[in-house]
GROMACS .gro file of C-alpha atoms in nm:
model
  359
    1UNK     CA    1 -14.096  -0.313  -0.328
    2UNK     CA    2 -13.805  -0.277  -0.064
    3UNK     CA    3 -13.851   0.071  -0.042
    4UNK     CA    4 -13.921   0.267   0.267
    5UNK     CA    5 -14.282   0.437   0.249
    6UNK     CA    6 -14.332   0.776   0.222
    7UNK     CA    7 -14.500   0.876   0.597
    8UNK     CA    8 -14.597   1.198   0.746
    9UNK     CA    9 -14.418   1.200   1.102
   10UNK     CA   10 -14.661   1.561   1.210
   11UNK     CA   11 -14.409   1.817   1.074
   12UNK     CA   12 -14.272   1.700   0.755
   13UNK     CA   13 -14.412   1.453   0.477
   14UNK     CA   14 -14.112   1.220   0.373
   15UNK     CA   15 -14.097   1.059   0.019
   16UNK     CA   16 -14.025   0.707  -0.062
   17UNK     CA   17 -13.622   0.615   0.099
   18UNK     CA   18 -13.366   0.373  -0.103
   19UNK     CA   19 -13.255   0.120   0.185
   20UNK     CA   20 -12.947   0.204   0.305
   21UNK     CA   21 -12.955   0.594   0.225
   22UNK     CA   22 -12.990   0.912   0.424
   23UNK     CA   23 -13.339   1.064   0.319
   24UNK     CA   24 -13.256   1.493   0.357
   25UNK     CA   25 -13.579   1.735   0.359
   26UNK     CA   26 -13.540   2.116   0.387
   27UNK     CA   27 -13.704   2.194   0.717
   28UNK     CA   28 -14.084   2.329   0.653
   29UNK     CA   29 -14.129   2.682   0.588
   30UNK     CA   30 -14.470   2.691   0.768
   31UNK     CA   31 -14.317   2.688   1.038
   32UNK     CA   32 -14.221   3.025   1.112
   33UNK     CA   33 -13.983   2.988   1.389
   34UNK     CA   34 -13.726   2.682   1.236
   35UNK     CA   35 -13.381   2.748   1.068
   36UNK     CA   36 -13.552   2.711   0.693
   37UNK     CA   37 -13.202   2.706   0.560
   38UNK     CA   38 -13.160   2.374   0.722
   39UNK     CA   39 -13.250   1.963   0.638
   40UNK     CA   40 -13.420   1.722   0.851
   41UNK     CA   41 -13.262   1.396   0.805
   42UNK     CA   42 -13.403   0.979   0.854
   43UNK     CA   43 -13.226   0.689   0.732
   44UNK     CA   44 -13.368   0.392   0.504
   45UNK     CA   45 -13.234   0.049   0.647
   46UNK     CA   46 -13.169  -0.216   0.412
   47UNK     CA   47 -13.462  -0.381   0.495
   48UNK     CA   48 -13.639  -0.099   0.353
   49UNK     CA   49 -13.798  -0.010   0.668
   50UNK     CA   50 -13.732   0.365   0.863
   51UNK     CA   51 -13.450   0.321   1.094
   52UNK     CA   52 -13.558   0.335   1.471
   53UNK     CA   53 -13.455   0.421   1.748
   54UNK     CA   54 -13.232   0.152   1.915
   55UNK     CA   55 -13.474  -0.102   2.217
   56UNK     CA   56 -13.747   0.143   2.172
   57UNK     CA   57 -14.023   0.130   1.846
   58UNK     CA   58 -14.021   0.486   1.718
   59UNK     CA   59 -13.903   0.615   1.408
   60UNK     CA   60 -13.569   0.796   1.433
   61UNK     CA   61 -13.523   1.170   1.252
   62UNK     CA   62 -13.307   1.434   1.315
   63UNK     CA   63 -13.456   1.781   1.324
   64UNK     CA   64 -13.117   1.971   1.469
   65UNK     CA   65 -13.084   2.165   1.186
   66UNK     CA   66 -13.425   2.320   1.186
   67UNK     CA   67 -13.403   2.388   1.547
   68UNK     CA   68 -13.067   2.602   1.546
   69UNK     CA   69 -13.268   2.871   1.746
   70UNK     CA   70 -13.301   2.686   1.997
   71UNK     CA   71 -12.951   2.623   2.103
   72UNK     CA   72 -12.952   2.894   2.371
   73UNK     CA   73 -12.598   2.976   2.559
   74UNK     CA   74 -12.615   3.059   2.909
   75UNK     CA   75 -12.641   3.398   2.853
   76UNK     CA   76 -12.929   3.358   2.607
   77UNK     CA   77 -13.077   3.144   2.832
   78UNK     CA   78 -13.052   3.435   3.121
   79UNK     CA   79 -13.236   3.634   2.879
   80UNK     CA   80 -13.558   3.418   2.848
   81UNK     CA   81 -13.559   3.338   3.187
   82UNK     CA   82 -13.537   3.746   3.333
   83UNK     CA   83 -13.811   3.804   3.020
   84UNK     CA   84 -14.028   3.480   3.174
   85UNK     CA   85 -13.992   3.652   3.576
   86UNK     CA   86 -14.086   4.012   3.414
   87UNK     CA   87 -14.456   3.898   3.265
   88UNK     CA   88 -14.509   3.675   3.524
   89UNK     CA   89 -14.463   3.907   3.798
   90UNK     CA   90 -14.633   4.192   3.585
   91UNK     CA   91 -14.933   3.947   3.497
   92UNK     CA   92 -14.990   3.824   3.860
   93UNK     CA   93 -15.021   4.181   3.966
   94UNK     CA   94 -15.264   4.283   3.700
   95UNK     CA   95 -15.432   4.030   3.742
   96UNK     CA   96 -15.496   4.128   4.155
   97UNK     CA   97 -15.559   4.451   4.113
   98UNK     CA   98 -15.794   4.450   3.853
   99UNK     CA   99 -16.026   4.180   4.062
  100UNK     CA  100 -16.020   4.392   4.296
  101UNK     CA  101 -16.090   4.639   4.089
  102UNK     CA  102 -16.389   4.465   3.906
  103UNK     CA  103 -16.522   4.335   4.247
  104UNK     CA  104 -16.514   4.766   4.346
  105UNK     CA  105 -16.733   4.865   4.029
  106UNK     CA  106 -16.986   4.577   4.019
  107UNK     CA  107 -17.060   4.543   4.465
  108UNK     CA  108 -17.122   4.917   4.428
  109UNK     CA  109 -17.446   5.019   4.256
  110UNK     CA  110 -17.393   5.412   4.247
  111UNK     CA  111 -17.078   5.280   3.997
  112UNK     CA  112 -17.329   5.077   3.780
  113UNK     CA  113 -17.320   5.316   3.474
  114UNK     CA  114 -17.229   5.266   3.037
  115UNK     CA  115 -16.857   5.386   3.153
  116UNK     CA  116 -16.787   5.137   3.385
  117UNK     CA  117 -16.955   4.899   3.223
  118UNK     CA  118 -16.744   4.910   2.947
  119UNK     CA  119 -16.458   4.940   3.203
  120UNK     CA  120 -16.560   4.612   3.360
  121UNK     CA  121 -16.527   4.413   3.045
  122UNK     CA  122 -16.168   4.592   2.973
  123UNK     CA  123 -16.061   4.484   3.294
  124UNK     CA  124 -16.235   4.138   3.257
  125UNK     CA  125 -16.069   4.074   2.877
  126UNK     CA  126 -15.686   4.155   3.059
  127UNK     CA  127 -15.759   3.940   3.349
  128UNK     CA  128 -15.863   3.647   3.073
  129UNK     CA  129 -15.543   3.791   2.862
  130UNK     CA  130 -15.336   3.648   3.203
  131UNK     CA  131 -15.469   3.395   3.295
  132UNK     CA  132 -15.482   3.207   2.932
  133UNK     CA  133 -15.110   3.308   2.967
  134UNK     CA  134 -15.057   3.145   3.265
  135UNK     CA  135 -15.219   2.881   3.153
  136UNK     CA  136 -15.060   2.803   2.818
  137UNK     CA  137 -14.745   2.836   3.007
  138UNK     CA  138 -14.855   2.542   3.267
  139UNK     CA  139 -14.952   2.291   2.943
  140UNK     CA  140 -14.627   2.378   2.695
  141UNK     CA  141 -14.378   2.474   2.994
  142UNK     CA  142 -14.492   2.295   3.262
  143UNK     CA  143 -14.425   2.572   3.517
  144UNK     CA  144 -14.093   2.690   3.350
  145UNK     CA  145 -14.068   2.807   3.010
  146UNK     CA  146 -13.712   2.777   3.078
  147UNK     CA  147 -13.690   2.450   3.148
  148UNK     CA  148 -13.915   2.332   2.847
  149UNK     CA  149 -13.611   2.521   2.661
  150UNK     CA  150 -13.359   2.289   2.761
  151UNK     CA  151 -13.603   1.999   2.766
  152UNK     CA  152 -13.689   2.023   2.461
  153UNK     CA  153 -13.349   2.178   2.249
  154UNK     CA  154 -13.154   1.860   2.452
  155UNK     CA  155 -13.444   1.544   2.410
  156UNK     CA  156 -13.647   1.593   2.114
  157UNK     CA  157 -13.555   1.893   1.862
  158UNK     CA  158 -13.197   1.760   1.821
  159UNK     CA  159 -13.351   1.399   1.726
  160UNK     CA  160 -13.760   1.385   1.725
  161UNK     CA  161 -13.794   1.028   1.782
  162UNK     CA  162 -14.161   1.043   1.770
  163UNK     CA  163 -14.370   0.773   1.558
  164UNK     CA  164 -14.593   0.926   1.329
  165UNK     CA  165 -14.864   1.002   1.579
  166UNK     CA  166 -15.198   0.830   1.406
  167UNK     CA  167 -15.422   0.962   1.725
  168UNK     CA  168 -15.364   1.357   1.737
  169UNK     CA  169 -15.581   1.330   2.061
  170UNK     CA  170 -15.274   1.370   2.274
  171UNK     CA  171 -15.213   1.715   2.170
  172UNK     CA  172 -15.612   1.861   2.162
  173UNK     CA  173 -15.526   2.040   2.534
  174UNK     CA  174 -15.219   2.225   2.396
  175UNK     CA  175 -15.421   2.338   2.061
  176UNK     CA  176 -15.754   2.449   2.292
  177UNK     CA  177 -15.468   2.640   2.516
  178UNK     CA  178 -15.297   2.836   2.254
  179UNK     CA  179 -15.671   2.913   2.032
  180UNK     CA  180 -15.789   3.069   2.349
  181UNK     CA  181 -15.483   3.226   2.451
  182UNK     CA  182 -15.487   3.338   2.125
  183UNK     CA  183 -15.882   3.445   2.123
  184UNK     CA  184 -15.863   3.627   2.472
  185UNK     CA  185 -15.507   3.822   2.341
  186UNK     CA  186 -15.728   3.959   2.076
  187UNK     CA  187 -15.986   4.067   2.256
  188UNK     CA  188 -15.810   4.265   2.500
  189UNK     CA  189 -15.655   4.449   2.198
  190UNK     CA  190 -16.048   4.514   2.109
  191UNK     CA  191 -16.160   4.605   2.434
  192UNK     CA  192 -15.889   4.883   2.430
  193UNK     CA  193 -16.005   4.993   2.145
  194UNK     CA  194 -16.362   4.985   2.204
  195UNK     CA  195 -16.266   5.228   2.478
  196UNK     CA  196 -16.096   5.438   2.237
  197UNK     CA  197 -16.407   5.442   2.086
  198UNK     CA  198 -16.617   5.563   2.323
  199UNK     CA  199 -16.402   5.823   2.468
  200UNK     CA  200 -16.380   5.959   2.117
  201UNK     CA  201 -16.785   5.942   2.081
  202UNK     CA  202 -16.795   6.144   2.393
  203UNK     CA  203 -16.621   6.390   2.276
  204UNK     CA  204 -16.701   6.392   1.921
  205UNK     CA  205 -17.070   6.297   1.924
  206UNK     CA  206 -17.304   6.558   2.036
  207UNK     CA  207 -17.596   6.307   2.089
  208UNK     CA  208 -17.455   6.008   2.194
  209UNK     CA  209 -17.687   5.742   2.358
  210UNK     CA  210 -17.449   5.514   2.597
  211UNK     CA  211 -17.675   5.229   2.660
  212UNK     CA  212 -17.757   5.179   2.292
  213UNK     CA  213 -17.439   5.144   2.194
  214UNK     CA  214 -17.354   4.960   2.491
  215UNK     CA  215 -17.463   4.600   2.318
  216UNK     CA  216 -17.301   4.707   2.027
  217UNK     CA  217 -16.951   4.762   2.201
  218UNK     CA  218 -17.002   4.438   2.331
  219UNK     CA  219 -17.038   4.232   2.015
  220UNK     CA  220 -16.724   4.389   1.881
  221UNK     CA  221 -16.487   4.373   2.198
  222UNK     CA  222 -16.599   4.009   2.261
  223UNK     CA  223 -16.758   3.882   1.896
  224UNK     CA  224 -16.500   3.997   1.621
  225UNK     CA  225 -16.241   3.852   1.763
  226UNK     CA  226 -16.374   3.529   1.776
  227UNK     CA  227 -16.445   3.542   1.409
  228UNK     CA  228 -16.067   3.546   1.296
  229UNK     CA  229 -15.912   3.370   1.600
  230UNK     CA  230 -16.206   3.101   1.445
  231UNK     CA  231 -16.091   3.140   1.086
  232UNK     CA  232 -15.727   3.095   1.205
  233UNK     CA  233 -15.816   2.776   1.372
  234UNK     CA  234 -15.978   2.615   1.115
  235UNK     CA  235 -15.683   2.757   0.872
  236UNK     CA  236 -15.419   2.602   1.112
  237UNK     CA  237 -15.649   2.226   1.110
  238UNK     CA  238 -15.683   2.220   0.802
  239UNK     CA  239 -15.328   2.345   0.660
  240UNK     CA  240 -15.054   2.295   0.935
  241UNK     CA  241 -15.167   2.113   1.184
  242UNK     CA  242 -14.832   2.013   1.376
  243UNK     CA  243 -14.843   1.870   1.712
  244UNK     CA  244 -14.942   2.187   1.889
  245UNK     CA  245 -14.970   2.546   1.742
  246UNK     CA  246 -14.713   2.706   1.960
  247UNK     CA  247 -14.462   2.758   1.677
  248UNK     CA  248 -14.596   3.025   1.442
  249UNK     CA  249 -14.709   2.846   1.117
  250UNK     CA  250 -14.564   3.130   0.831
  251UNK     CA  251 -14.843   3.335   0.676
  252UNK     CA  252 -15.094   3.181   0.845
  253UNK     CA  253 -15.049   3.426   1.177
  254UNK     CA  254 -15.166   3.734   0.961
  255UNK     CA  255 -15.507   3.590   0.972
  256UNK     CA  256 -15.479   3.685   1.368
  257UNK     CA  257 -15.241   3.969   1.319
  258UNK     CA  258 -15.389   4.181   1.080
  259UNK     CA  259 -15.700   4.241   1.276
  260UNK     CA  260 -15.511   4.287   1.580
  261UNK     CA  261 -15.269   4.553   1.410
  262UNK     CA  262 -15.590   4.711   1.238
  263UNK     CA  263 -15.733   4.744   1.590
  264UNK     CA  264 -15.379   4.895   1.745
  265UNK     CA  265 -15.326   5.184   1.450
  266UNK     CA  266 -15.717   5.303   1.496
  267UNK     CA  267 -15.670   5.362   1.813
  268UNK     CA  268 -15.387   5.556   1.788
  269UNK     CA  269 -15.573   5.744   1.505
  270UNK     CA  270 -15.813   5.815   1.761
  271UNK     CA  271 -15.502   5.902   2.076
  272UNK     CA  272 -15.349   6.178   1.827
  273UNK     CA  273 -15.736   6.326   1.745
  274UNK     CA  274 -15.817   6.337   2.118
  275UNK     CA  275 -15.468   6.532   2.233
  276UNK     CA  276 -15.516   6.730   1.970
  277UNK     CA  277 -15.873   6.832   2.022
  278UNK     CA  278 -15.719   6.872   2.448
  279UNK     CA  279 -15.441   7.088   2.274
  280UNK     CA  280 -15.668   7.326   2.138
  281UNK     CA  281 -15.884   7.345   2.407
  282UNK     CA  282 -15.621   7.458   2.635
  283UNK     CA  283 -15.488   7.690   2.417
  284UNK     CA  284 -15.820   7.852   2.404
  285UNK     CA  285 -15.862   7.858   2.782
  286UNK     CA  286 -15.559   8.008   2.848
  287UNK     CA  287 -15.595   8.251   2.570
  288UNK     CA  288 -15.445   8.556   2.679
  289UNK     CA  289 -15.211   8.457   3.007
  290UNK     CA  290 -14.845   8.442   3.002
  291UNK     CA  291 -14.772   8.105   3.179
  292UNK     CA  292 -14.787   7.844   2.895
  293UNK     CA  293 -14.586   7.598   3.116
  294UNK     CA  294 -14.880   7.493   3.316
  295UNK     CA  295 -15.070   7.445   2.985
  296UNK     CA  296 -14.797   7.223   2.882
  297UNK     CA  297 -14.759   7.076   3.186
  298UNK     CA  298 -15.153   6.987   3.170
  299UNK     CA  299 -15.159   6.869   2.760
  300UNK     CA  300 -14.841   6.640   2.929
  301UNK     CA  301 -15.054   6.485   3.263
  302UNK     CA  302 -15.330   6.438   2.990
  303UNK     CA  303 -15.130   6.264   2.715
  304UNK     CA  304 -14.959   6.047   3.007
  305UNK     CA  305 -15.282   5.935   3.151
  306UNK     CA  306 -15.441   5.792   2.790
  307UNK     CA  307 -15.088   5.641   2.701
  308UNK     CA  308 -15.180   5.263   2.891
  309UNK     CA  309 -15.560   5.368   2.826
  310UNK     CA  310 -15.539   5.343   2.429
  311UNK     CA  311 -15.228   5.120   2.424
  312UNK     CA  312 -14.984   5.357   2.273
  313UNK     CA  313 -14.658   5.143   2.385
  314UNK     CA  314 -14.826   4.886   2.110
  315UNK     CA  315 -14.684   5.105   1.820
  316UNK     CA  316 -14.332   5.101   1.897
  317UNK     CA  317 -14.256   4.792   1.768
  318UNK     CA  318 -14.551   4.653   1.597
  319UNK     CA  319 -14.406   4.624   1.228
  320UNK     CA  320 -14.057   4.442   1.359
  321UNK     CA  321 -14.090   4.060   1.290
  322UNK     CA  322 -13.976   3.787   1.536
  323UNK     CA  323 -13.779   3.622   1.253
  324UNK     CA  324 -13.433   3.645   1.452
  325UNK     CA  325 -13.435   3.538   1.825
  326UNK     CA  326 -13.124   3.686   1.950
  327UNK     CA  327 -12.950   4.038   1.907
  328UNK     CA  328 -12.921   4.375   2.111
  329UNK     CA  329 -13.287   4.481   1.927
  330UNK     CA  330 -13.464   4.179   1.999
  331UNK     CA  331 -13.380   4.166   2.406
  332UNK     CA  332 -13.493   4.572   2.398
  333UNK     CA  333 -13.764   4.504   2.200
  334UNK     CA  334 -13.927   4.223   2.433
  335UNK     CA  335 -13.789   4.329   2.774
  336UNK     CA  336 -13.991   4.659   2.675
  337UNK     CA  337 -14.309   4.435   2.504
  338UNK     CA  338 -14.328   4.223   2.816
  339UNK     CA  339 -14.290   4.486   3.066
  340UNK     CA  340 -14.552   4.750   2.949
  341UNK     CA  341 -14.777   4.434   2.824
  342UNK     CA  342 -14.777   4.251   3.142
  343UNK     CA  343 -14.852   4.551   3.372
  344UNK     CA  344 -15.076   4.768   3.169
  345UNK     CA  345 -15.349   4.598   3.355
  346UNK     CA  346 -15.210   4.741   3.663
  347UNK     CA  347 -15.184   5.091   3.557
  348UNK     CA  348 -15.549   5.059   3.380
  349UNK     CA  349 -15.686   4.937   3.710
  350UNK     CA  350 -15.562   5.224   3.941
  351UNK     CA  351 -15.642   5.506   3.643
  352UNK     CA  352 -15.992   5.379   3.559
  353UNK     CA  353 -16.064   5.264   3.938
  354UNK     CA  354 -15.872   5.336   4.224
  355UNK     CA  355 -15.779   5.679   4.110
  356UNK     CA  356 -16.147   5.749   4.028
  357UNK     CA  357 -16.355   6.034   4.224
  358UNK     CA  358 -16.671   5.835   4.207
  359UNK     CA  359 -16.470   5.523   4.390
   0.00000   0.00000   0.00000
């Protein structure tokens, strides 16, 4: 009796207080993204009650600690905001030119073929890749990422005053935004490979029927992702479910990532096989002549063209962790992520369409 209750506020569970004490928890390692070195802190009053926040009825903690990476100087906060402009601009002009481009290969019929079928839904999953984008950016950012930044490092990380929230209602919109953000991220990473796939049948397969492995392609690009992005979400719900599931929630993300990293190194299994099968065929076409620049030259125009097509750029950096937000590395390694990301749309569009004889 007298003592405050123990109470889960959404992000940590706090044990029983003494009145008049400082309760200290080490900030939760689930979350992947908070200063886990760090203590969230709420006081006991000695009426054994959880001190509030002064004329207003919500329980007072203080969560600075755990959000030390979030304490951006100006030029950190340059950073995110040229980093913001870069996949926004690159993701609003994928995004037109491959309507325009799926508009070109469905009003045509002479187009209507396996190939561009399977080129459609490419172009389709990176046009859903944006747009869940922009919209996951509209419900946690409310039109500025940078601005949620401040908003949020300033008002509520420094001291969450939020009562424990008994309706988690509130936040279903920002869960549904990041799950499908989430879903529609991994199936562009499918689609490319599924074209990876079927480039490599071509060339591999002597009897390979297109249209019956048309459906098949299609359950995998669209289907298998929606089994782990699932799995994840029902992981997350069940595990850490926080207000929304913007901040990585440790271990948990591998249920996503793994698949998605799978998907990335087979298909640059399959980029090396195909160069190398072009490599040899060149060699033996130009068996006997002197001028091996122009082979080179050719092997190089080949190799350049299935670069965006298989996502190559992906294996730069796919085994570097996001565990420090700061740093020479980091800003190289997501001013090139969001750059090649946000406009390989655009350079898919123009090689699989626009720079197409058949178009």
């Amino acid at each position: 009796d007298g003592f405050c209750l123990p109470e889960w506020d959404g992000i940590v569970c706090w044990p029983e207080g003494v009145p008049g004490k400082v309760v200290a928890m080490p900030c939760p390692e689930y979350i992947y993204d908070f200063n886990h070195k760090g203590h969230a802190y709420r006081r006991c009053d000695l009426n054994g009650s959880w001190e509030l926040v002064p004329g207003n009825n919500r329980t007072w903690a203080n969560y600075s600690e755990c959000a030390k990476f979030l304490t951006n100087e100006t030029r950190e906060r340059e950073v995110f905001d040229r980093l913001y402009l870069i996949y926004t601009v690159g993701y609003s002009i994928s995004l037109g030119s491959l309507t325009v481009a799926v508009l070109i290969l469905g009003y045509f019929r002479r187009l209507h073929c396996t190939r561009n079928y399977i080129h459609m839904h490419l172009f389709v999953s990176f046009m859903l890749r944006a747009m869940s984008i922009f919209v996951k950016d509209a419900v946690l950012y409310s039109g500025s990422a940078l601005e949620e930044m401040e908003r949020i490092s300033e008002e509520d990380l420094k001291s969450i005053t939020e009562a424990p929230p008994a309706d988690k209602s509130q936040f279903v919109g920002c869960k549904v935004a990041v799950t499908f953000f989430l879903y529609f991220l991994a199936t562009n990473y499918y689609w490319i490979l599924v074209e990876g796939l079927y480039l490599h049948s071509l060339i591999f397969m002597a009897f390979f029927s297109e249209k019956k492995y048309l459906w098949g392609f299609t359950l995998f690009g669209w289907g298998l992702p929606a089994v782990f992005v699932t799995a994840w979400a029902s992981v997350r719900a069940a595990l850490a479910d926080t207000e929304c599931w913007d901040l990585s929630a440790g271990n948990l993300k591998w249920i996503i990532q793994v698949p998605i990293l799978a998907a990335i190194v087979v298909n640059f299994i399959l980029f090396i096989n195909i160069i190398r099968v072009l490599a040899t065929k060149l060699r033996e076409t130009n068996a006997g002549r002197c001028d091996s620049r122009q082979q080179y030259r050719k092997l190089l125009k080949s190799t350049l063209v299935l670069m965006p097509l298989f996502g190559v750029h992906y294996i730069v950096f796919m085994a570097m962790p996001y565990t420090d937000v700061s740093g020479i590395l980091w800003q190289v390694q997501m001013h090139y992520e969001m750059l090649f990301n946000s406009f390989q749309g655009f350079f898919v569009a123009i090689i699989y369409c626009f720079c197409n004889g058949e178009v």
